Coordinates of C-alpha atoms and ligand atoms in Angstrom, one line a residue:
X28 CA 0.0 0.0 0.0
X29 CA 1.5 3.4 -0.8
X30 CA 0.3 6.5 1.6
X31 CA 1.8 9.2 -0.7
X32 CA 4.7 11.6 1.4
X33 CA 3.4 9.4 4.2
X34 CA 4.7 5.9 5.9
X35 CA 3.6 3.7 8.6
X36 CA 5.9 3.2 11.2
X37 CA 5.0 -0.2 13.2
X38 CA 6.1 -2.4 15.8
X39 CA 4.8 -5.2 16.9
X40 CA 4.5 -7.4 20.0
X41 CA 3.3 -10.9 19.7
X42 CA 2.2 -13.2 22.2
X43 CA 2.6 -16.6 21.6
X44 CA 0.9 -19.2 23.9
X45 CA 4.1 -22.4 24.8
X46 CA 3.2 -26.1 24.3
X47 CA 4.4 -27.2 27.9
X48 CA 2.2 -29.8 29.2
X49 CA 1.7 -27.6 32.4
X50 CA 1.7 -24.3 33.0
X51 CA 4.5 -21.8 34.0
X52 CA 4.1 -21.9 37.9
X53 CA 2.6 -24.4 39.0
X54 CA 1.6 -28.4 37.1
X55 CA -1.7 -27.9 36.1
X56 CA -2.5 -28.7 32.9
X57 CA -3.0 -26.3 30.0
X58 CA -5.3 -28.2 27.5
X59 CA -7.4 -25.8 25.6
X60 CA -10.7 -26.4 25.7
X61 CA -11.5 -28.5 29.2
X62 CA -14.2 -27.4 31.6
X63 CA -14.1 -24.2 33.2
X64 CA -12.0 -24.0 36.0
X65 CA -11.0 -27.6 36.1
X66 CA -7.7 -26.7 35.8
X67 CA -6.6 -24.8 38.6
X68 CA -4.8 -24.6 42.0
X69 CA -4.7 -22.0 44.4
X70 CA -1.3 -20.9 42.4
X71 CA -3.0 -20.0 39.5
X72 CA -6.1 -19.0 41.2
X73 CA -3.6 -16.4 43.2
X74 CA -4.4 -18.0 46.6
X75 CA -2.5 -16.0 49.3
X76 CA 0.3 -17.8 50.1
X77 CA 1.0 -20.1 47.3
X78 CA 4.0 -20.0 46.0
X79 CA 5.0 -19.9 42.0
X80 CA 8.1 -22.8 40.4
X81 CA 9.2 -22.0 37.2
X82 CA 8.5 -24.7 34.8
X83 CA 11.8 -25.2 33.0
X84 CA 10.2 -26.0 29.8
X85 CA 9.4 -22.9 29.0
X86 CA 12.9 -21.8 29.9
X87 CA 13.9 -24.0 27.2
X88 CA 11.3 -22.8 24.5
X89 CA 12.7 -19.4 24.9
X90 CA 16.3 -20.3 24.3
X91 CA 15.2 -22.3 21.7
X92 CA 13.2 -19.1 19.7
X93 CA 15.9 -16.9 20.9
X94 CA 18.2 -18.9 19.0
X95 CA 16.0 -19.1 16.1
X96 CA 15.8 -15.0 16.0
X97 CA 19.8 -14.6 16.2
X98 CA 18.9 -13.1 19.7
X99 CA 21.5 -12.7 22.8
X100 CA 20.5 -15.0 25.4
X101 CA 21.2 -13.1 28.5
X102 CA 22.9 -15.4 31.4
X103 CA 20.7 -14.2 33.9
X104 CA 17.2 -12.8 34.0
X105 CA 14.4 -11.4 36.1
X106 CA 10.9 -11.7 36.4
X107 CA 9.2 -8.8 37.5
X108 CA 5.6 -7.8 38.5
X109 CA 3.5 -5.5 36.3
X110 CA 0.5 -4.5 38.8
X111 CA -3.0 -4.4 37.5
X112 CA -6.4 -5.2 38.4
X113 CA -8.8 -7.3 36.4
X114 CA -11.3 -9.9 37.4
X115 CA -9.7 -12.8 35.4
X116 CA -5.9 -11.4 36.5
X117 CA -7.0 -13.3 40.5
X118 CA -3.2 -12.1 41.9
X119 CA -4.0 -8.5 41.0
X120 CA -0.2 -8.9 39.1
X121 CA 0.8 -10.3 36.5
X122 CA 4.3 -12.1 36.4
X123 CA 6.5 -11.2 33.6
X124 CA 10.0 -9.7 32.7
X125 CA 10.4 -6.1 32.3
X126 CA 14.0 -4.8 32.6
X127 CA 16.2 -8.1 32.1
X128 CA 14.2 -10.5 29.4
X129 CA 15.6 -13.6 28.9
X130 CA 16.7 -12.7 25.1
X131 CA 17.3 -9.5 23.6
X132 CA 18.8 -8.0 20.2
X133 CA 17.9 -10.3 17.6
X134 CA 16.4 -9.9 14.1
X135 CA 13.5 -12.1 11.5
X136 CA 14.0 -11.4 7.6
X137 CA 11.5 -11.3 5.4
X138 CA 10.9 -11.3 1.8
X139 CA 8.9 -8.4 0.0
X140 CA 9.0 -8.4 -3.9
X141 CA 12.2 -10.9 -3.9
X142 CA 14.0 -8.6 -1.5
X143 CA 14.8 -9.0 2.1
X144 CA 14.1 -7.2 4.5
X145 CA 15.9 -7.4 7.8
X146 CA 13.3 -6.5 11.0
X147 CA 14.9 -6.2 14.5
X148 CA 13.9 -7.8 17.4
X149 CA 14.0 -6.1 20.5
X150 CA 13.8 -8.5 23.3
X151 CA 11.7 -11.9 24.0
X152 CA 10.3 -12.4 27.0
X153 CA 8.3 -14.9 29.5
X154 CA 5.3 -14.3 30.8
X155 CA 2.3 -15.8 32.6
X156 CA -1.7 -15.5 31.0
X157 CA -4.6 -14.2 32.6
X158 CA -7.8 -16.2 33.1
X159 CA -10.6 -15.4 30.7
X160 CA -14.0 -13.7 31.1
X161 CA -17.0 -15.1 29.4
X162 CA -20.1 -12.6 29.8
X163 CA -23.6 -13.6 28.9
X164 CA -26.8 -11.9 28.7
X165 CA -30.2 -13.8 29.9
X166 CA -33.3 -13.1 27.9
X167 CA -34.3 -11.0 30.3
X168 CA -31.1 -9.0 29.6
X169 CA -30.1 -9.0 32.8
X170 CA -26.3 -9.7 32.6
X171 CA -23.7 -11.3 34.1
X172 CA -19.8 -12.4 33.8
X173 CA -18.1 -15.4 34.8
X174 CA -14.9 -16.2 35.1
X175 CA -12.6 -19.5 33.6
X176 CA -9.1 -19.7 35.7
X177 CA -8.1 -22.3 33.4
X178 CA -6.0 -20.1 31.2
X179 CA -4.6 -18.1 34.4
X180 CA -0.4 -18.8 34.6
X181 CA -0.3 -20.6 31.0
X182 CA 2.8 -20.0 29.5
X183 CA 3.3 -17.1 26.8
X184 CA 6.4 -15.6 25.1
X185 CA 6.3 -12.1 24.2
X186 CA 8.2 -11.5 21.3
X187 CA 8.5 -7.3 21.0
X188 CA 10.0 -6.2 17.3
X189 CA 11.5 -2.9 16.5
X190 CA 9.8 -0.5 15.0
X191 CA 11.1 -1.6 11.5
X192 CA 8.1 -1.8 9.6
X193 CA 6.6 0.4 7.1
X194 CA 3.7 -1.1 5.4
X195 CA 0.7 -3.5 6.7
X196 CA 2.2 -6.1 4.2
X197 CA 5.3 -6.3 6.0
X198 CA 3.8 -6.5 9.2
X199 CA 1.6 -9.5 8.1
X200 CA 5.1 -11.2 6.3
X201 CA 6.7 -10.5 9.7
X202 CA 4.1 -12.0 11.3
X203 CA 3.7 -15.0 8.9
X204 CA 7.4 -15.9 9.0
X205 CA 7.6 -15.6 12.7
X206 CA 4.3 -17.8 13.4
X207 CA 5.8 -20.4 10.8
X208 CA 9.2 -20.7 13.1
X209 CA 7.6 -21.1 16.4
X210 CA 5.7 -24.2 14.4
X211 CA 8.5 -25.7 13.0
X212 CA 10.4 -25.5 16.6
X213 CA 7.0 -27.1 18.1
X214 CA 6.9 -24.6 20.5
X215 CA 3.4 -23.1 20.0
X216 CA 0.9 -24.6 18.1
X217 CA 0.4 -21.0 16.0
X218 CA -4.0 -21.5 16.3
X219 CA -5.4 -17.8 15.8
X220 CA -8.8 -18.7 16.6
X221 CA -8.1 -20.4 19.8
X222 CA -5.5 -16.9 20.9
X223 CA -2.4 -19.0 20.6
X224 CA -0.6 -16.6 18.8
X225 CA -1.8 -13.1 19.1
X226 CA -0.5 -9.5 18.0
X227 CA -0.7 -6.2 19.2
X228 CA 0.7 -3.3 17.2
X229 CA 2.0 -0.1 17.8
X230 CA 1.4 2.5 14.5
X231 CA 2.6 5.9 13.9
X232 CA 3.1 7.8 10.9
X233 CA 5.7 10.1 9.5
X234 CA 6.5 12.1 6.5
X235 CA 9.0 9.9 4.2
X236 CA 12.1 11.3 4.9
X237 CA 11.7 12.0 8.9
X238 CA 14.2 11.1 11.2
X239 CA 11.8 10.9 14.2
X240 CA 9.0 9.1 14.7
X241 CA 5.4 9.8 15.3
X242 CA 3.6 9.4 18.1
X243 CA 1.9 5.6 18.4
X244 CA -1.7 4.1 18.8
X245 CA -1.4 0.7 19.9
X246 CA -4.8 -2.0 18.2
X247 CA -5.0 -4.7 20.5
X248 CA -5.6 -8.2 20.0
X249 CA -5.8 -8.5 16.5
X250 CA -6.5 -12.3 15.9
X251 CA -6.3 -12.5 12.4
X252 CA -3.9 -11.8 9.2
X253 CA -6.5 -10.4 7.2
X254 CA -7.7 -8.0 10.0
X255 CA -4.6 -7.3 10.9
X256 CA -4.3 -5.7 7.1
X257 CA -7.3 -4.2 6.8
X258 CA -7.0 -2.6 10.6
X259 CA -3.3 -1.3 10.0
X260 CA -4.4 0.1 6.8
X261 CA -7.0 2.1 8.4
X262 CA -5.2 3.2 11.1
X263 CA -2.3 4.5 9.2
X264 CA -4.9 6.4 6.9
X265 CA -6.5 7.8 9.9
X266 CA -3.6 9.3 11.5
X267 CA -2.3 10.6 8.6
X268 CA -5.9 12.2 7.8
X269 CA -5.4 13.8 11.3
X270 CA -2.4 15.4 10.7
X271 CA -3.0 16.6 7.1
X272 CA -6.0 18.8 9.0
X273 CA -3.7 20.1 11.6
X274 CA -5.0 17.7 14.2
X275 CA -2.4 15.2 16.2
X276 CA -2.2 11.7 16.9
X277 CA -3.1 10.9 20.6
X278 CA -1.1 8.3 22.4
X279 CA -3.9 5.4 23.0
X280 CA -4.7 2.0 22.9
X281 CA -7.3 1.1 20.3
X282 CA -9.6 -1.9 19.1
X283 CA -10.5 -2.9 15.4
X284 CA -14.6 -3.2 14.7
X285 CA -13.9 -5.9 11.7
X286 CA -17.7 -5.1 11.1
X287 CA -17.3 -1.9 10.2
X288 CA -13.8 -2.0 9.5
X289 CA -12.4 1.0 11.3
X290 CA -10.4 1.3 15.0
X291 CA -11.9 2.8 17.9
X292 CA -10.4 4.1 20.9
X293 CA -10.6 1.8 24.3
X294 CA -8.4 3.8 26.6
X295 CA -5.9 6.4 27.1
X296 CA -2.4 4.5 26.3
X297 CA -0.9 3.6 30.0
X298 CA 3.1 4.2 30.5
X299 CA 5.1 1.9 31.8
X300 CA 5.3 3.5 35.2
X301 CA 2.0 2.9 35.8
X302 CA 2.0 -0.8 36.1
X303 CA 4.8 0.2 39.3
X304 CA 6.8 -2.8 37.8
X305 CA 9.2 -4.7 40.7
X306 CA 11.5 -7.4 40.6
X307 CA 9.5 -10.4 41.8
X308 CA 10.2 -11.5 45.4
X309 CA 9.1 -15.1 44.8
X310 CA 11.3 -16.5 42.0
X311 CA 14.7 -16.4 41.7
X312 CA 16.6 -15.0 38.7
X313 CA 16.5 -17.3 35.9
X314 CA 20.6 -18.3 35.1
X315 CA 21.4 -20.1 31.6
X316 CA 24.5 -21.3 31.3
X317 CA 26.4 -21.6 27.6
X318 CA 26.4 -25.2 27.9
X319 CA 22.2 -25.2 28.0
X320 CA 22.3 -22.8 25.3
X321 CA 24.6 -25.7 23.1
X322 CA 22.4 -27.9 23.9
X323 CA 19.0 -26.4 23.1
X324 CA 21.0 -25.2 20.2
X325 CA 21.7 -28.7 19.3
X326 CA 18.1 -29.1 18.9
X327 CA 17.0 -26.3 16.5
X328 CA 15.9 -27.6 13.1
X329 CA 16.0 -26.5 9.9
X330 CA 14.6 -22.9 9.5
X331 CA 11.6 -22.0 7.0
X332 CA 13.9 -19.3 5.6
X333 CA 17.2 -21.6 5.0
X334 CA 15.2 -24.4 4.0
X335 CA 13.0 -22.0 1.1
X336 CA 16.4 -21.0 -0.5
X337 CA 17.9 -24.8 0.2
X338 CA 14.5 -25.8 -2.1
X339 CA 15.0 -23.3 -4.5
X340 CA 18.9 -23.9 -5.0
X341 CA 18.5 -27.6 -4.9
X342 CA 15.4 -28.4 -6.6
X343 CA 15.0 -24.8 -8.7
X344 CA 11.6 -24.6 -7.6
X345 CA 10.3 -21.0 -8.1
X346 CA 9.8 -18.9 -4.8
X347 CA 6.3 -19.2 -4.7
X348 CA 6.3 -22.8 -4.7
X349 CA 8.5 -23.1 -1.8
X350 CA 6.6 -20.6 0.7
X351 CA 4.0 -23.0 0.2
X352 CA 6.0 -26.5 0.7
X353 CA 8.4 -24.8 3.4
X354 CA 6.6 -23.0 5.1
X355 CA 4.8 -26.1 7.3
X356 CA 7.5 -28.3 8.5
X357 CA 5.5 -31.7 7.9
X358 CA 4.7 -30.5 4.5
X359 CA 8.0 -30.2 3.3
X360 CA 9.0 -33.4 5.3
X361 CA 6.2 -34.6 2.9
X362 CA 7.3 -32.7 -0.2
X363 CA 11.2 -34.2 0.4
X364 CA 9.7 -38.0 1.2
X365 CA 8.1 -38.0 -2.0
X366 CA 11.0 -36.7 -4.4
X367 CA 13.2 -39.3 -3.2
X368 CA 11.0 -41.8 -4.9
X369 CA 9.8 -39.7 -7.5
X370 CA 12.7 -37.4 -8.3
X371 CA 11.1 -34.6 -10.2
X372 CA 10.9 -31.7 -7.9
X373 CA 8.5 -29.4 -10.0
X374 CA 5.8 -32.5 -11.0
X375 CA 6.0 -33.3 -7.1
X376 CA 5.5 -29.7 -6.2
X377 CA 2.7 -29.0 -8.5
X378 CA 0.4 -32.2 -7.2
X379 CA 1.0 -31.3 -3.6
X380 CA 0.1 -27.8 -4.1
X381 CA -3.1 -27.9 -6.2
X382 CA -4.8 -31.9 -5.2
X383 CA -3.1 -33.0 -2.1
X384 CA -3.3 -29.5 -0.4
X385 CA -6.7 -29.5 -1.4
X386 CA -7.4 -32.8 0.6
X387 CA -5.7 -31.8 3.3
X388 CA -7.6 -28.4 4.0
X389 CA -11.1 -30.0 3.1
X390 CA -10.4 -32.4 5.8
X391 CA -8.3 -29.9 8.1
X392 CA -5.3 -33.2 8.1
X393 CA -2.2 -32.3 8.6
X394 CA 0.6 -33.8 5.8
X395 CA 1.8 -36.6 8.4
X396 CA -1.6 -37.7 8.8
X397 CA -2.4 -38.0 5.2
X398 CA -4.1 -41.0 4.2
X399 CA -1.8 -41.3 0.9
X400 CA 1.4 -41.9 1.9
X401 CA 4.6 -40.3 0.4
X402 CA 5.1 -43.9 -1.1
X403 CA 1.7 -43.5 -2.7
X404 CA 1.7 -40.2 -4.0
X405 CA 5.0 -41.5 -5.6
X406 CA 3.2 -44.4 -7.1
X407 CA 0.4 -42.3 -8.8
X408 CA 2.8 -39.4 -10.4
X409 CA 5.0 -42.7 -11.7
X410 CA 1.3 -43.8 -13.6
X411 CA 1.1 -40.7 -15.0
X412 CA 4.3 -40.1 -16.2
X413 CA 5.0 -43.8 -18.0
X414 CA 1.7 -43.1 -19.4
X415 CA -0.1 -45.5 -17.7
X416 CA -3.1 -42.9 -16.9
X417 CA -3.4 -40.0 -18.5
X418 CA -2.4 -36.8 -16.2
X419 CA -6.1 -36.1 -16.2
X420 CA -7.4 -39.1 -15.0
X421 CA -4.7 -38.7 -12.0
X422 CA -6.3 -35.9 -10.9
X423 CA -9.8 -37.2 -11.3
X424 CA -8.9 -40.2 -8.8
X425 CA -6.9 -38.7 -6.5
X426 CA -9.9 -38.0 -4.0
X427 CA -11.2 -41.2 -4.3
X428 CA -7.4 -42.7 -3.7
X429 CA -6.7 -40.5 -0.9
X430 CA -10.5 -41.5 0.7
X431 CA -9.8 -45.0 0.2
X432 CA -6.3 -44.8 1.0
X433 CA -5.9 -47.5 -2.1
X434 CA -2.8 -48.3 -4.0
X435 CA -2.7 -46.2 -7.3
X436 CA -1.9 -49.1 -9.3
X437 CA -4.1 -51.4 -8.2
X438 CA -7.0 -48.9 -8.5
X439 CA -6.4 -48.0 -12.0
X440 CA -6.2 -51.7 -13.0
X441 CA -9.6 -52.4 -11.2
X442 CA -11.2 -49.7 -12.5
X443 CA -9.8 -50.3 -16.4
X444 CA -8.9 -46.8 -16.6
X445 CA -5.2 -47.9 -18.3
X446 CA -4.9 -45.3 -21.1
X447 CA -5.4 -45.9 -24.5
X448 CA -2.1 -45.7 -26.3
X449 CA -2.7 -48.3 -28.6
X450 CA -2.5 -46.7 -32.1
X451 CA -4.8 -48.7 -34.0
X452 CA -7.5 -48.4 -31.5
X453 CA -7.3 -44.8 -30.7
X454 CA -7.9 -45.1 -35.0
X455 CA -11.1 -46.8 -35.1
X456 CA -12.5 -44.5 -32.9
X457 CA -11.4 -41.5 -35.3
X458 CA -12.4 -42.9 -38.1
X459 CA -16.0 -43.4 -36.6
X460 CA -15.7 -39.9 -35.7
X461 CA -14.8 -38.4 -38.5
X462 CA -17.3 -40.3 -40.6
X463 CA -20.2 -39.5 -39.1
X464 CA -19.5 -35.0 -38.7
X465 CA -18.4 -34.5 -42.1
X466 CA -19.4 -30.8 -41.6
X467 CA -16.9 -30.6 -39.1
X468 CA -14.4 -31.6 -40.9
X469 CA -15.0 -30.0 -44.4
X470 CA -15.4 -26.5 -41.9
X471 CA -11.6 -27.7 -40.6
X472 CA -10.2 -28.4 -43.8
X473 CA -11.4 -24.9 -45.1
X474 CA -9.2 -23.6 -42.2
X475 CA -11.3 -23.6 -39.3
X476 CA -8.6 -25.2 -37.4
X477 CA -10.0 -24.3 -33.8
X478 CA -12.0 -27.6 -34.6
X479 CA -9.6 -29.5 -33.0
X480 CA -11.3 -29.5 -29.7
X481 CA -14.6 -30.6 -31.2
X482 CA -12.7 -33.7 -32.4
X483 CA -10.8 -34.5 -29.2
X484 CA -13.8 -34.1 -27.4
X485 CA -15.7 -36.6 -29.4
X486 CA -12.7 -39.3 -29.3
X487 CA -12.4 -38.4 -25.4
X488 CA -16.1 -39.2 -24.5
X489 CA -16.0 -42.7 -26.6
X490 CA -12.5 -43.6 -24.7
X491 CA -14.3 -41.8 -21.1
X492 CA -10.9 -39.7 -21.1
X493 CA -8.9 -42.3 -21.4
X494 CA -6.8 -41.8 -24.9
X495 CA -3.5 -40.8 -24.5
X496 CA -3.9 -36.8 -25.6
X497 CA -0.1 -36.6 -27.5
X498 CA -0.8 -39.4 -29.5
X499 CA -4.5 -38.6 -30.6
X500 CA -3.6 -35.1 -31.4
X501 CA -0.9 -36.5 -33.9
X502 CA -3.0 -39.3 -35.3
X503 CA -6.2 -36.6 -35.5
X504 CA -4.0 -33.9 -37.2
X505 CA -2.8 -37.1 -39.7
X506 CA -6.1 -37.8 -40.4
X507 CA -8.6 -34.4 -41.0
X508 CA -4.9 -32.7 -42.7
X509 CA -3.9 -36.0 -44.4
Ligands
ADP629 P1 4.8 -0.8 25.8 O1 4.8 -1.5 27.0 O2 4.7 0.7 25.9 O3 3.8 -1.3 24.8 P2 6.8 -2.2 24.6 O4 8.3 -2.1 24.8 O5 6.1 -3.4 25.1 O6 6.2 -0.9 25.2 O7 6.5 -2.1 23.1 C1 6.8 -1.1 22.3 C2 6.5 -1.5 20.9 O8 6.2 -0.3 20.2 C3 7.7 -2.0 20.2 O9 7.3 -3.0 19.3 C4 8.3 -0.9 19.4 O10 8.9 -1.3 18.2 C5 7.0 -0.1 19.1 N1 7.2 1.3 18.9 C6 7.8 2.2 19.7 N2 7.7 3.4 19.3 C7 7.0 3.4 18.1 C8 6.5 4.4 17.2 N3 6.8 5.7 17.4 N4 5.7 4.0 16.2 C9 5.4 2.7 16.1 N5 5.8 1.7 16.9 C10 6.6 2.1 17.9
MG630 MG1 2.8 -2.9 24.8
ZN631 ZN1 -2.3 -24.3 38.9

């Protein structure tokens, strides 16, 4: 999007929700989903006197996305209280890290047009949820909140960028690439719906050119890619209206109505001071030691970034191809598993993004779980290639292999759908053609070559798709030219 002598200026802070088994203080369990307030103890319920224990998984989760964003990881770290009151926040406090996060300085690339684009991380750090209200309104509209505990003290990183970006595109590739590592590490599942991984971003504006910045709004909770667009868009558009009349940008925290598709103010912005932050007196400094770093290090996989240019160096598949196979871990596990069996990167490529990906999302499966297996998959492109089906036919049974989870060979044999290539029969059934549309052909002969399809059509429906197209355009051509 282009905002004329304008830019947006944006930063944004994620939070990402861990997949520990329990949650950060205290072993209950944080399984989405269960019923409310099963899973609680008076440590998460913020019982006076219970006490919090780190869980050292989530310790381990930050080294590991530290790592992955080329961040510092600092040897020793606080946890700190930020005070505030809300009915599902039970200690009145939440526990996080303020002055000493665990990792700080990193950066996430991204790729705009071809180009990358370097955005800077400012620091990552661990933090505890808050509970969740659920309000309802009776029919006789009298209404009423409750409250669920069972999110209270699950595990969140926040990861807080720079303010590097300029456009809403960037901030959604940002987004997109950083969602896509903390899935291929297996630290957060990356579920929008379900909050899992949420954003909140800071926008200003500037005239192009300006060395300072502008003064922010921050939109809360945006939950979606394509609101996140549509609500940066219209945020940097307001602002800048605002200045252009001579008004200024107030400091403020702001919500997107997706409805209506504009931002509304919820509060004035709070500062930093007002949350009276203070080291907390109940956990000790976290230390990490080089030789936990190695070894979480030791652990990191492949990266979506190095393993998108490793796809397009080794296999030359085009960039667009390998954001979409790289950019899920299992996919390109997939993706690879096949090629090794059926080496023909682009063929392999092609299927998985237009049928198989098709399967998968209309049955929400993910690539592992796939009832055609890489072997499979490998079998049918081999049918189609030695011209053993026709490439349409492939794609016609693919559903009904992947419901049945059947061997491609075997299927095509029992269902007699072997493709013609037999030259004398594909024949007969032009000559029968051909005899009985001589209007057809005398209108080809006189040069109305676009007649072609009416012919192929005709032999196609007598052989139910089955004649091999490259041989009965040559014998057609033969035939209505010859
Ligand atoms: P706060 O607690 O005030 O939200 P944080 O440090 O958590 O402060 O987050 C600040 C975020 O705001 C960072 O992502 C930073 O990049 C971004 N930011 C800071 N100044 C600006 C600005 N003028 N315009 C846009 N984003 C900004
Ligand atoms: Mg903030
Ligand atoms: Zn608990």
């Amino acid at each position: 999007m282009d905002y004329g002598d304008y830019e947006g200026v944006m930063g944004l802070e994620v939070h990402a929700h861990l997949l520990t088994e329990s949650k950060i203080f205290c072993g209950c369990s944080t399984k989405f989903g269960a019923e409310p307030n099963s899973h609680t103890c008076p440590t998460c319920m913020g019982l006076p006197g219970a006490l919090p224990v780190l869980n050292k998984k989530v310790v381990e989760f930050a080294i590991k996305l530290g790592l992955a964003l080329h961040c510092s990881i600092n040897p020793r770290s606080i946890f700190a209280r930020k005070n505030y009151y809300y009915p599902d926040l039970p200690k009145g406090y939440q526990i996080s890290q303020y002055e000493e996060p665990i990792c700080g300085n990193g950066w996430l690339d991204i790729v705009m047009d071809g180009k990358t684009k370097r955005i800077r991380i400012l620091r990552i750090h661990m933090e505890e949820d808050a509970g969740k209200l659920v309000h309802e309104r009776t029919i006789d509209t009298s209404s009423y909140s409750m409250v669920d505990y069972n999110r209270s003290s699950t595990p969140l990183l926040e990861i807080v960028s720079e303010p590097d970006l300029r456009t809403p595109e960037e901030a959604t590739a940002y987004l997109k690439a950083l969602r896509d590592i903390l899935m291929y590490l297996e630290i957060c599942d990356g579920n929008m719906e379900e909050g899992s991984f949420r954003c909140d971003a800071n926008v200003s504006v500037r005239k192009k050119g300006d060395e300072t910045f502008g003064t922010r709004a921050e939109l809360k909770n945006l939950n979606s890619f394509r609101y996140i667009e549509r609500s940066l868009d219209y945020e940097i558009d307001r602002q800048i209206a605002l200045i252009k009349k001579g008004g200024s940008v107030v400091q403020e925290t702001r919500l997107f109505n997706a409805e209506q598709g504009v931002t509304y103010s919820m509060r004035g912005k709070e500062e930093a001071h007002d949350y009276r932050y203070f080291p907390e007196p109940d956990l000790l400094p976290v230390t990490v030691d080089e030789a936990w770093v190695d070894e979480v290090g030791k652990t990191l996989p492949e990266l979506p970034m190095e393993k998108m240019e490793r796809f397009m160096k080794d296999y030359g598949l085009p960039r667009y191809d390998v954001e979409i196979l790289a950019s899920d871990r299992e996919l390109a596990a997939y993706f690879e598993a096949v090629l090794k069996l059926f080496p023909e990167a682009k063929t392999v490529s092609n299927f998985i993004m237009t049928e198989f990906l098709r399967e998968l999302k209309d049955g929400n499966i993910s690539p592992k779980d796939s009832p055609v297996t890489p072997a499979r998959l490998a079998e049918l492109l081999t049918l189609i290639k030695d011209g053993t089906i026709s490439n349409k036919i492939g794609k016609e049974i693919f559903p009904e292999i992947y419901r049945t989870g059947a061997s491609p060979r075997e299927y095509v044999k029992k269902k007699g759908l072997l493709q013609i290539s037999d030259e004398g029969a594909i024949e007969g059934i032009i000559d029968a053609v051909i005899a009985r549309s001589p209007r057809e052909v005398a209108d080809f002969r006189a040069g109305k070559e676009k007649l072609i399809g009416f012919f192929v059509g005709q032999v196609m429906r007598e052989t139910k798709g089955k004649a091999n197209p490259a041989l009965l355009n040559e014998l057609l051509l033969k035939k209505l030219k010859g």
